[in-house]
Amino acid sequence: MAKDSIEKTAFTCKYGPYERLVMPFGLCNAVPCFERLMEQILMDYKWRTCLVYLDDCIVFSEDFGSHLVRLCQVLSKFRDAGFKLKIRSASGPILRAIHRTYCTPAGILPNPEKIKSVLCIKPLKDVAEVQAFLGLAGYFRRFVKDFAEIASPLTALLSTDTFTWTPECDQALDTLKRRLVAPPILAHPDFDLPFSMWVDASHIAVGSVLMQKQYGRNRVIAYASQSLSKAQAKWISKDSGISEIECYGVVWATRNLHRKATLPSIQITRP
């Protein structure tokens, strides 16, 4: 805590008046300050040896020997900065990165520990629970083909004045849970090979699949989908409605997937 800020943190309790000498949790600047500190400590190794976000640090390597070397380098940085680490919160060297997803040699799939909370969810009782479920399941939407269309009965509950749980809502909830239990393994992108993007649209949603031909077969890199707004859904009633929605799907998919692949040129073909 800066000296001129200490007196501003003063508070009184039954034990007397106190001032904070270090930054506590809860201040609006505490999170960015901590993140900046972590960035400064690991500046020499970030993106080359490790990734860091707040109090999460992932050390990555290609083999066990180099992993030990890199781990020692990162731990030395924390020691020199005066940090104390809780050993119970650490995971030893493994052949996959554990975060929201598993990064394995075969590809990427959701972390089973993270989807357990999704599988235990029972029929939802109000709008707040629907919002919470869609927010949680949305972390894994790139693993679920046609996520937006499957979830449309649940999404529709967010825009109605009366909350009515229907059989369609039950089916949507169960389908999403099943898709998350056995999702496809997404391939690691090879940025030296061309990408292909497949786009489809309906009166409910637009969806896209980013693919790449690896070792003679097409591999899925990511799925993406989005529900249409009420105004967009009306396009289909026009004479050129189908074409308009499909063109919007191409534009939306290109904007959505550009973070995963740089497309120097786009060639649109009709199957």
XYZ file of C-alpha atoms in Angstrom:
271
model
C 0.000 0.000 0.000
C 1.375 3.440 -0.910
C 2.153 5.511 2.199
C -0.162 8.344 1.198
C -3.025 5.865 0.766
C -2.732 4.042 4.089
C -4.809 6.553 6.051
C -7.586 6.322 3.446
C -8.108 2.662 4.343
C -8.721 3.363 8.035
C -11.634 1.633 9.720
C -12.854 1.125 13.274
C -14.053 -2.031 14.952
C -14.649 -3.084 18.559
C -10.913 -3.665 18.977
C -10.041 -0.106 17.969
C -8.975 1.809 14.823
C -6.877 0.117 12.142
C -5.204 1.024 8.856
C -4.275 -1.390 6.088
C -0.563 -1.635 5.298
C -0.998 -3.853 2.225
C -3.657 -3.894 -0.470
C -6.643 -6.001 0.598
C -9.048 -8.019 -1.528
C -12.092 -6.123 -2.706
C -10.551 -2.814 -3.777
C -11.347 -1.923 -7.383
C -7.661 -1.724 -8.297
C -6.551 -4.860 -6.438
C -7.059 -7.269 -9.362
C -5.282 -5.176 -12.056
C -2.440 -4.401 -9.639
C -1.943 -8.091 -8.865
C -2.075 -9.031 -12.536
C 0.482 -6.344 -13.379
C 2.766 -7.666 -10.639
C 2.526 -11.224 -11.988
C 3.260 -9.966 -15.499
C 6.373 -8.144 -14.250
C 7.680 -11.136 -12.279
C 7.355 -13.551 -15.224
C 8.109 -11.058 -17.991
C 11.162 -13.030 -19.188
C 9.259 -16.315 -19.515
C 5.681 -15.450 -20.468
C 4.470 -17.060 -23.735
C 7.789 -18.926 -24.093
C 7.852 -20.930 -20.873
C 4.602 -20.208 -19.069
C 1.220 -18.515 -19.177
C -0.111 -16.520 -16.247
C -3.482 -15.035 -15.339
C -3.902 -13.665 -11.818
C -2.936 -16.503 -9.445
C -2.958 -19.225 -12.133
C 0.362 -20.073 -13.774
C 0.771 -22.840 -16.364
C 4.268 -24.036 -17.228
C 4.437 -25.868 -20.573
C 7.139 -27.877 -22.317
C 7.694 -30.568 -24.925
C 9.297 -33.206 -22.692
C 9.804 -34.073 -19.040
C 13.426 -32.924 -18.824
C 12.827 -29.464 -20.207
C 9.682 -29.212 -18.056
C 11.743 -29.577 -14.874
C 14.166 -26.901 -16.048
C 11.364 -24.481 -16.885
C 9.572 -25.218 -13.634
C 12.719 -24.352 -11.670
C 13.075 -21.103 -13.624
C 9.516 -20.009 -12.856
C 9.719 -21.017 -9.184
C 12.977 -19.083 -8.848
C 11.235 -15.953 -10.110
C 8.525 -16.321 -7.480
C 11.126 -16.936 -4.758
C 13.141 -13.858 -5.753
C 9.961 -11.759 -5.645
C 9.193 -12.939 -2.100
C 6.130 -14.998 -3.022
C 4.973 -17.997 -1.015
C 3.253 -20.794 -2.964
C 0.807 -23.359 -1.593
C 2.029 -26.791 -2.700
C -1.476 -28.287 -2.372
C -2.674 -25.984 -5.158
C 0.013 -27.150 -7.587
C -0.185 -29.944 -10.169
C 2.913 -31.883 -11.154
C 4.169 -32.423 -14.727
C 1.463 -33.997 -16.854
C 0.948 -34.670 -20.554
C -1.947 -32.265 -20.841
C -2.765 -28.751 -19.755
C -5.565 -28.625 -17.192
C -7.623 -25.471 -17.376
C -11.136 -25.178 -18.789
C -9.982 -27.658 -21.418
C -7.580 -30.577 -21.800
C -4.833 -30.002 -24.354
C -3.639 -33.486 -25.283
C -1.381 -34.712 -28.089
C -4.523 -35.963 -29.869
C -6.361 -32.642 -29.609
C -8.461 -30.478 -27.291
C -11.476 -31.524 -25.224
C -13.345 -30.123 -22.206
C -11.909 -30.661 -18.762
C -14.125 -33.391 -17.182
C -13.752 -31.768 -13.777
C -15.228 -28.545 -15.155
C -18.276 -30.159 -16.777
C -19.307 -32.141 -13.683
C -21.280 -29.130 -12.468
C -23.130 -29.021 -15.805
C -24.098 -32.703 -15.671
C -25.615 -32.383 -12.192
C -28.024 -29.600 -13.175
C -31.722 -30.451 -12.859
C -34.651 -28.711 -14.651
C -34.296 -24.967 -14.166
C -36.784 -23.011 -12.074
C -36.419 -19.369 -13.154
C -34.702 -16.986 -15.555
C -31.709 -16.529 -13.262
C -30.996 -20.282 -13.304
C -31.329 -20.366 -17.111
C -28.856 -17.495 -17.429
C -26.435 -19.247 -15.083
C -26.668 -22.541 -16.992
C -26.214 -20.940 -20.419
C -23.259 -18.979 -19.105
C -21.622 -22.120 -17.713
C -22.362 -24.329 -20.733
C -21.312 -21.510 -23.025
C -17.698 -21.986 -21.949
C -17.768 -25.249 -23.925
C -19.896 -24.201 -26.908
C -16.986 -24.583 -29.323
C -17.165 -28.352 -28.622
C -20.899 -28.610 -29.400
C -22.110 -28.469 -32.998
C -25.242 -26.296 -33.381
C -25.051 -25.163 -29.748
C -27.243 -22.099 -30.347
C -29.976 -24.068 -32.145
C -30.034 -26.789 -29.480
C -30.210 -24.190 -26.705
C -32.876 -22.059 -28.443
C -35.782 -23.234 -26.196
C -33.733 -22.176 -23.174
C -32.659 -18.905 -24.769
C -36.318 -18.118 -25.554
C -37.093 -18.207 -21.818
C -34.903 -15.137 -21.324
C -37.171 -12.931 -23.445
C -40.599 -13.945 -22.133
C -42.589 -12.287 -19.360
C -43.788 -15.603 -17.913
C -41.428 -18.487 -17.155
C -42.816 -21.782 -18.481
C -40.646 -24.897 -18.504
C -41.708 -27.050 -21.454
C -40.782 -30.525 -22.755
C -38.704 -28.752 -25.414
C -36.691 -27.114 -22.623
C -36.157 -30.525 -21.018
C -34.952 -31.935 -24.323
C -32.583 -28.999 -24.895
C -31.098 -29.361 -21.404
C -30.618 -33.135 -21.757
C -29.132 -32.829 -25.261
C -26.556 -30.263 -24.160
C -25.580 -32.420 -21.197
C -25.172 -35.499 -23.443
C -23.094 -33.549 -25.966
C -20.791 -32.364 -23.202
C -20.306 -35.885 -21.815
C -18.973 -37.207 -25.126
C -17.722 -34.198 -27.087
C -15.566 -34.470 -30.205
C -11.840 -33.952 -29.761
C -10.924 -30.711 -31.514
C -7.721 -30.857 -33.538
C -4.739 -28.605 -32.907
C -4.586 -26.070 -35.764
C -1.583 -26.225 -38.086
C -0.981 -22.651 -39.221
C 1.111 -23.840 -42.163
C -1.955 -25.507 -43.729
C -5.071 -23.863 -45.226
C -8.313 -23.700 -43.243
C -11.849 -24.285 -44.492
C -14.953 -22.791 -42.930
C -18.385 -24.368 -43.324
C -21.395 -22.150 -42.605
C -25.099 -22.964 -42.292
C -28.136 -20.941 -41.271
C -31.749 -21.545 -40.296
C -34.661 -19.471 -39.031
C -33.324 -20.044 -35.492
C -29.536 -19.638 -35.624
C -26.380 -19.437 -37.696
C -23.562 -21.913 -37.205
C -20.101 -22.562 -38.536
C -17.363 -25.170 -38.391
C -13.686 -24.328 -38.783
C -11.904 -27.319 -40.321
C -8.497 -28.295 -41.613
C -7.312 -31.250 -43.667
C -4.614 -33.013 -41.645
C -2.986 -36.314 -42.626
C -5.525 -36.845 -45.382
C -8.723 -36.288 -43.400
C -10.780 -33.299 -42.312
C -10.401 -32.376 -38.640
C -12.635 -29.964 -36.717
C -10.773 -27.032 -35.153
C -13.786 -25.304 -33.583
C -17.577 -25.030 -33.695
C -19.391 -21.704 -33.377
C -23.060 -20.725 -33.410
C -25.352 -17.875 -32.460
C -29.113 -17.490 -32.098
C -30.825 -15.017 -34.415
C -32.500 -11.971 -32.929
C -36.209 -11.406 -33.535
C -35.420 -8.881 -36.273
C -32.942 -11.231 -37.978
C -35.382 -14.144 -37.816
C -37.855 -12.110 -39.899
C -35.422 -12.050 -42.835
C -36.554 -15.526 -43.841
C -40.024 -14.192 -44.718
C -38.527 -12.051 -47.501
C -38.156 -13.284 -51.072
C -34.377 -13.296 -50.618
C -34.591 -14.305 -46.957
C -32.594 -17.544 -47.160
C -29.756 -15.905 -49.075
C -29.722 -12.949 -46.673
C -29.457 -15.155 -43.592
C -26.776 -17.321 -45.209
C -24.736 -14.233 -46.160
C -25.064 -12.958 -42.608
C -23.833 -16.361 -41.410
C -20.681 -16.061 -43.527
C -19.975 -12.555 -42.194
C -20.678 -13.554 -38.597
C -18.584 -16.738 -38.792
C -15.634 -14.887 -40.335
C -15.689 -12.307 -37.558
C -16.126 -14.943 -34.857
C -13.433 -17.366 -36.018
C -10.765 -14.886 -37.101
C -9.155 -15.214 -33.649
C -8.457 -18.883 -34.308
C -7.177 -18.577 -37.873
C -5.869 -15.843 -40.120
C -7.584 -16.091 -43.482
C -5.601 -14.100 -46.058
C -8.267 -14.865 -48.668
C -11.733 -16.390 -48.611
C -13.199 -18.515 -51.364
C -16.927 -19.155 -51.070
C -18.229 -22.347 -52.654
C -21.703 -23.811 -52.607
C -21.903 -27.552 -51.937
